[in-house]
Amino acid sequence: MASLFKDPSKLSVYRDRRFNGTQEEFEHALKTSTTVYIGNMSFYTTEEQVYELLSRVGEIKKIIMGLDKNTKTPCGFCFVLFYSRDDTEDAVKYMSGTILDDRPIRVDFDWGFHEGRQWGRGRSGGQVRDEYRTDYDPDILLHDYPVVCFIGGYGKLVQKE
Ligand code: GTA
């Protein structure tokens, strides 16, 4: 696992298309940031539950819940800001795949939270990938968990986060 963190291009397969900079700058941000993205969360998981779980790896500065931009309700992701880089790396190492509210969460390095990033970018208001839940896309599946799961009680079958 340690070697994974030495190569910034392998820190995350996710590339935020709204990051306003070069690939090098993006990779530098991933390598130094103290923010993680958590995906594949239940829509019913609360900030308190996230705090309870993630504070096991380190002291948390802030949690920002991801919200559906239309309904303003949680839509399955959040950002967790730590104080230290070591704790950030531990969150990715040890918390990814942990079951929270019956779902294996995905903890990913993030380039840093900015106002506006808390909103789902999908046309319906939620996350983009939820709108593709019946499609098979090997590129998206590669880095994820081989599970079929249900999104937060709405009973919609998704491939994965
Ligand atoms: N650090 O993995 C992540 C991550 N994700 C998935 C979202 N965010 C992430 N951050 C990190 N790691 O601030 C962040 C975003 C934003 C917030 C909400 O969460 O930076 P979103 O999920 O609603 O929108 O973001 P995003 O990130 O633009 O969507 P996604 O899923 O990556 O989609 C990117 C492109 O791939 C789109 O063009 C979409 O049409 C296409 N796509 C996505 N899923 C599929 C699929 N299954 N099949 C085909 N195409 C797909």
Tab-separated table of C-alpha atoms and ligand atoms in Angstrom:
chain	number	residue	atom	x	y	z
A	1	MET	CA	0.000	0.000	0.000
A	2	ALA	CA	2.845	2.385	0.793
A	3	SER	CA	4.125	2.220	-2.806
A	4	LEU	CA	0.684	3.209	-4.052
A	5	PHE	CA	0.972	6.518	-2.253
A	6	LYS	CA	4.421	7.270	-3.713
A	7	ASP	CA	3.076	7.559	-7.237
A	8	PRO	CA	0.605	10.478	-7.342
A	9	SER	CA	-0.920	9.306	-10.615
A	10	LYS	CA	-2.081	6.173	-8.777
A	11	LEU	CA	-3.593	7.994	-5.826
A	12	SER	CA	-7.004	8.107	-7.445
A	13	VAL	CA	-8.485	7.052	-10.753
A	14	TYR	CA	-11.047	9.823	-10.391
A	15	ARG	CA	-10.282	13.041	-12.258
A	16	ASP	CA	-12.515	15.993	-11.407
A	17	ARG	CA	-13.307	17.545	-14.764
A	18	ARG	CA	-13.990	20.819	-12.949
A	19	PHE	CA	-10.477	21.020	-11.496
A	20	ASN	CA	-9.044	24.197	-12.934
A	21	GLY	CA	-5.406	23.257	-13.499
A	22	THR	CA	-2.962	20.902	-15.146
A	23	GLN	CA	-2.694	17.170	-14.505
A	24	GLU	CA	0.516	17.866	-12.569
A	25	GLU	CA	-1.261	20.382	-10.360
A	26	PHE	CA	-4.110	17.932	-9.835
A	27	GLU	CA	-1.707	15.177	-8.793
A	28	HIS	CA	0.163	17.538	-6.480
A	29	ALA	CA	-3.128	18.462	-4.819
A	30	LEU	CA	-4.030	14.780	-4.366
A	31	LYS	CA	-0.643	14.105	-2.838
A	32	THR	CA	-0.763	16.939	-0.314
A	33	SER	CA	-4.440	17.465	0.437
A	34	THR	CA	-6.021	16.546	3.773
A	35	THR	CA	-9.450	15.944	2.250
A	36	VAL	CA	-11.051	12.629	1.345
A	37	TYR	CA	-14.168	11.942	-0.687
A	38	ILE	CA	-16.477	9.214	0.577
A	39	GLY	CA	-18.784	7.583	-1.915
A	40	ASN	CA	-21.318	4.764	-2.033
A	41	MET	CA	-22.967	6.019	1.141
A	42	SER	CA	-26.575	5.391	2.028
A	43	PHE	CA	-28.797	8.415	1.522
A	44	TYR	CA	-29.769	7.959	5.167
A	45	THR	CA	-26.280	8.036	6.658
A	46	THR	CA	-25.828	11.095	8.849
A	47	GLU	CA	-22.887	13.406	9.407
A	48	GLU	CA	-22.692	12.076	12.977
A	49	GLN	CA	-22.275	8.501	11.705
A	50	VAL	CA	-19.512	9.584	9.337
A	51	TYR	CA	-17.821	11.415	12.182
A	52	GLU	CA	-18.101	8.376	14.458
A	53	LEU	CA	-16.460	6.100	11.895
A	54	LEU	CA	-13.795	8.350	10.361
A	55	SER	CA	-12.614	9.841	13.651
A	56	ARG	CA	-11.170	6.389	14.366
A	57	VAL	CA	-8.297	7.230	12.022
A	58	GLY	CA	-7.698	10.818	13.060
A	59	GLU	CA	-8.968	14.176	14.171
A	60	ILE	CA	-11.563	15.593	11.815
A	61	LYS	CA	-11.674	19.295	10.995
A	62	LYS	CA	-14.920	19.302	9.050
A	63	ILE	CA	-17.440	17.094	7.255
A	64	ILE	CA	-19.394	18.345	4.260
A	65	MET	CA	-22.320	16.187	3.236
A	66	GLY	CA	-22.990	15.813	-0.485
A	67	LEU	CA	-26.458	17.030	-1.341
A	68	ASP	CA	-28.913	16.668	-4.164
A	69	LYS	CA	-28.952	20.137	-5.699
A	70	ASN	CA	-32.726	20.097	-6.139
A	71	THR	CA	-33.970	18.500	-2.942
A	72	LYS	CA	-31.042	19.610	-0.730
A	73	THR	CA	-31.032	16.138	0.829
A	74	PRO	CA	-28.030	13.754	1.158
A	75	CYS	CA	-27.307	11.901	-2.072
A	76	GLY	CA	-24.664	9.349	-1.138
A	77	PHE	CA	-21.333	11.116	-0.751
A	78	CYS	CA	-19.430	13.510	1.480
A	79	PHE	CA	-16.058	15.170	1.990
A	80	VAL	CA	-14.086	14.714	5.199
A	81	LEU	CA	-11.382	17.238	6.034
A	82	PHE	CA	-8.633	16.097	8.396
A	83	TYR	CA	-5.944	18.149	10.108
A	84	SER	CA	-3.053	15.897	9.098
A	85	ARG	CA	-1.900	14.204	5.917
A	86	ASP	CA	-1.051	11.009	7.798
A	87	ASP	CA	-4.623	10.713	9.006
A	88	THR	CA	-5.861	11.389	5.465
A	89	GLU	CA	-3.761	8.522	4.111
A	90	ASP	CA	-4.910	6.252	6.927
A	91	ALA	CA	-8.530	7.022	6.059
A	92	VAL	CA	-7.957	5.836	2.481
A	93	LYS	CA	-5.904	2.819	3.600
A	94	TYR	CA	-8.110	1.572	6.384
A	95	MET	CA	-11.601	2.934	5.853
A	96	SER	CA	-12.217	2.207	2.197
A	97	GLY	CA	-14.456	-0.845	1.973
A	98	THR	CA	-15.720	-0.426	5.537
A	99	ILE	CA	-19.402	-1.158	5.909
A	100	LEU	CA	-21.426	1.876	6.937
A	101	ASP	CA	-25.210	1.492	7.058
A	102	ASP	CA	-24.878	-1.872	5.265
A	103	ARG	CA	-22.879	-0.379	2.398
A	104	PRO	CA	-19.165	-0.659	1.610
A	105	ILE	CA	-18.033	2.953	1.446
A	106	ARG	CA	-15.324	4.085	-0.943
A	107	VAL	CA	-12.759	6.482	0.496
A	108	ASP	CA	-10.788	8.354	-2.131
A	109	PHE	CA	-8.135	11.058	-2.047
A	110	ASP	CA	-9.568	14.400	-3.001
A	111	TRP	CA	-7.945	17.547	-4.358
A	112	GLY	CA	-9.667	19.769	-1.785
A	113	PHE	CA	-13.117	21.033	-0.986
A	114	HIS	CA	-14.390	24.277	-2.507
A	115	GLU	CA	-17.829	25.817	-2.211
A	116	GLY	CA	-20.132	24.221	-4.763
A	117	ARG	CA	-18.519	20.778	-4.728
A	118	GLN	CA	-21.080	19.525	-2.222
A	119	TRP	CA	-23.818	19.430	-4.865
A	120	GLY	CA	-24.592	16.402	-7.014
A	121	ARG	CA	-23.834	17.185	-10.651
A	122	GLY	CA	-26.340	14.850	-12.223
A	123	ARG	CA	-29.193	16.175	-14.331
A	124	SER	CA	-31.672	14.935	-11.740
A	125	GLY	CA	-29.812	16.725	-8.923
A	126	GLY	CA	-28.009	13.705	-7.438
A	127	GLN	CA	-24.678	12.138	-8.396
A	128	VAL	CA	-23.848	11.687	-12.061
A	129	ARG	CA	-23.008	7.996	-11.757
A	130	ASP	CA	-26.363	7.168	-10.204
A	131	GLU	CA	-27.922	8.095	-13.520
A	132	TYR	CA	-25.853	5.377	-15.215
A	133	ARG	CA	-26.727	2.661	-12.752
A	134	THR	CA	-28.073	0.235	-15.336
A	135	ASP	CA	-25.125	0.694	-17.706
A	136	TYR	CA	-22.018	-1.420	-17.733
A	137	ASP	CA	-18.887	0.667	-17.976
A	138	PRO	CA	-15.601	-1.223	-17.436
A	139	ASP	CA	-13.647	2.005	-16.886
A	140	ILE	CA	-15.854	2.971	-14.011
A	141	LEU	CA	-16.046	-0.559	-12.613
A	142	LEU	CA	-12.314	-1.237	-12.594
A	143	HIS	CA	-11.456	0.575	-9.406
A	144	ASP	CA	-14.611	-0.152	-7.534
A	145	TYR	CA	-16.057	-2.953	-5.505
A	146	PRO	CA	-17.518	-6.002	-7.218
A	147	VAL	CA	-20.840	-5.628	-5.509
A	148	VAL	CA	-24.397	-4.974	-6.492
A	149	CYS	CA	-26.122	-2.783	-3.977
A	150	PHE	CA	-29.117	-0.606	-3.348
A	151	ILE	CA	-29.030	3.151	-3.066
A	152	GLY	CA	-30.247	4.378	0.326
A	153	GLY	CA	-33.574	2.714	0.589
A	154	TYR	CA	-35.009	3.933	-2.671
A	155	GLY	CA	-34.712	0.411	-3.978
A	156	LYS	CA	-32.855	1.390	-7.147
A	157	LEU	CA	-30.449	-1.225	-8.334
A	158	VAL	CA	-26.990	0.206	-8.932
A	159	GLN	CA	-23.822	-1.440	-10.186
A	160	LYS	CA	-21.760	0.286	-7.598
A	161	GLU	CA	-20.855	3.808	-6.530
B	1	GTA	N1	-12.229	12.678	-4.889
B	1	GTA	O1	-14.441	9.272	-7.008
B	1	GTA	C1	-14.447	10.442	-6.633
B	1	GTA	C2	-15.534	11.369	-6.815
B	1	GTA	N2	-16.780	11.267	-7.399
B	1	GTA	C3	-17.316	10.098	-8.073
B	1	GTA	C4	-17.419	12.441	-7.283
B	1	GTA	N3	-16.635	13.319	-6.633
B	1	GTA	C5	-15.462	12.687	-6.330
B	1	GTA	N4	-14.369	13.119	-5.690
B	1	GTA	C6	-13.321	12.268	-5.514
B	1	GTA	N5	-13.371	10.969	-5.976
B	1	GTA	O2	-17.541	17.577	-6.123
B	1	GTA	C7	-17.000	14.675	-6.266
B	1	GTA	C8	-17.112	15.624	-7.451
B	1	GTA	C9	-18.137	16.641	-6.956
B	1	GTA	C10	-19.091	15.786	-6.122
B	1	GTA	C11	-20.332	15.326	-6.872
B	1	GTA	O3	-18.327	14.636	-5.729
B	1	GTA	O4	-15.873	16.247	-7.771
B	1	GTA	P1	-20.821	13.857	-9.039
B	1	GTA	O5	-20.483	12.461	-8.689
B	1	GTA	O6	-22.252	14.245	-9.004
B	1	GTA	O7	-20.265	14.287	-10.448
B	1	GTA	O8	-19.942	14.842	-8.114
B	1	GTA	P2	-18.929	13.855	-11.206
B	1	GTA	O9	-17.823	13.645	-10.273
B	1	GTA	O10	-18.696	14.840	-12.259
B	1	GTA	O11	-19.419	12.443	-11.812
B	1	GTA	P3	-18.631	11.169	-12.335
B	1	GTA	O12	-19.354	10.009	-11.799
B	1	GTA	O13	-17.173	11.239	-12.110
B	1	GTA	O14	-18.871	11.278	-13.906
B	1	GTA	C12	-17.852	11.804	-14.766
B	1	GTA	C13	-18.204	11.505	-16.210
B	1	GTA	O15	-18.323	10.102	-16.451
B	1	GTA	C14	-19.454	12.145	-16.662
B	1	GTA	O16	-19.225	12.674	-17.944
B	1	GTA	C15	-20.459	11.022	-16.697
B	1	GTA	O17	-21.378	11.230	-17.752
B	1	GTA	C16	-19.619	9.804	-16.952
B	1	GTA	N6	-20.053	8.584	-16.219
B	1	GTA	C17	-20.141	8.460	-14.867
B	1	GTA	N7	-20.548	7.234	-14.532
B	1	GTA	C18	-20.724	6.557	-15.703
B	1	GTA	C19	-21.110	5.227	-16.035
B	1	GTA	N8	-21.415	4.323	-15.073
B	1	GTA	N9	-21.172	4.882	-17.343
B	1	GTA	C20	-20.864	5.769	-18.289
B	1	GTA	N10	-20.462	7.031	-18.061
B	1	GTA	C21	-20.398	7.417	-16.786
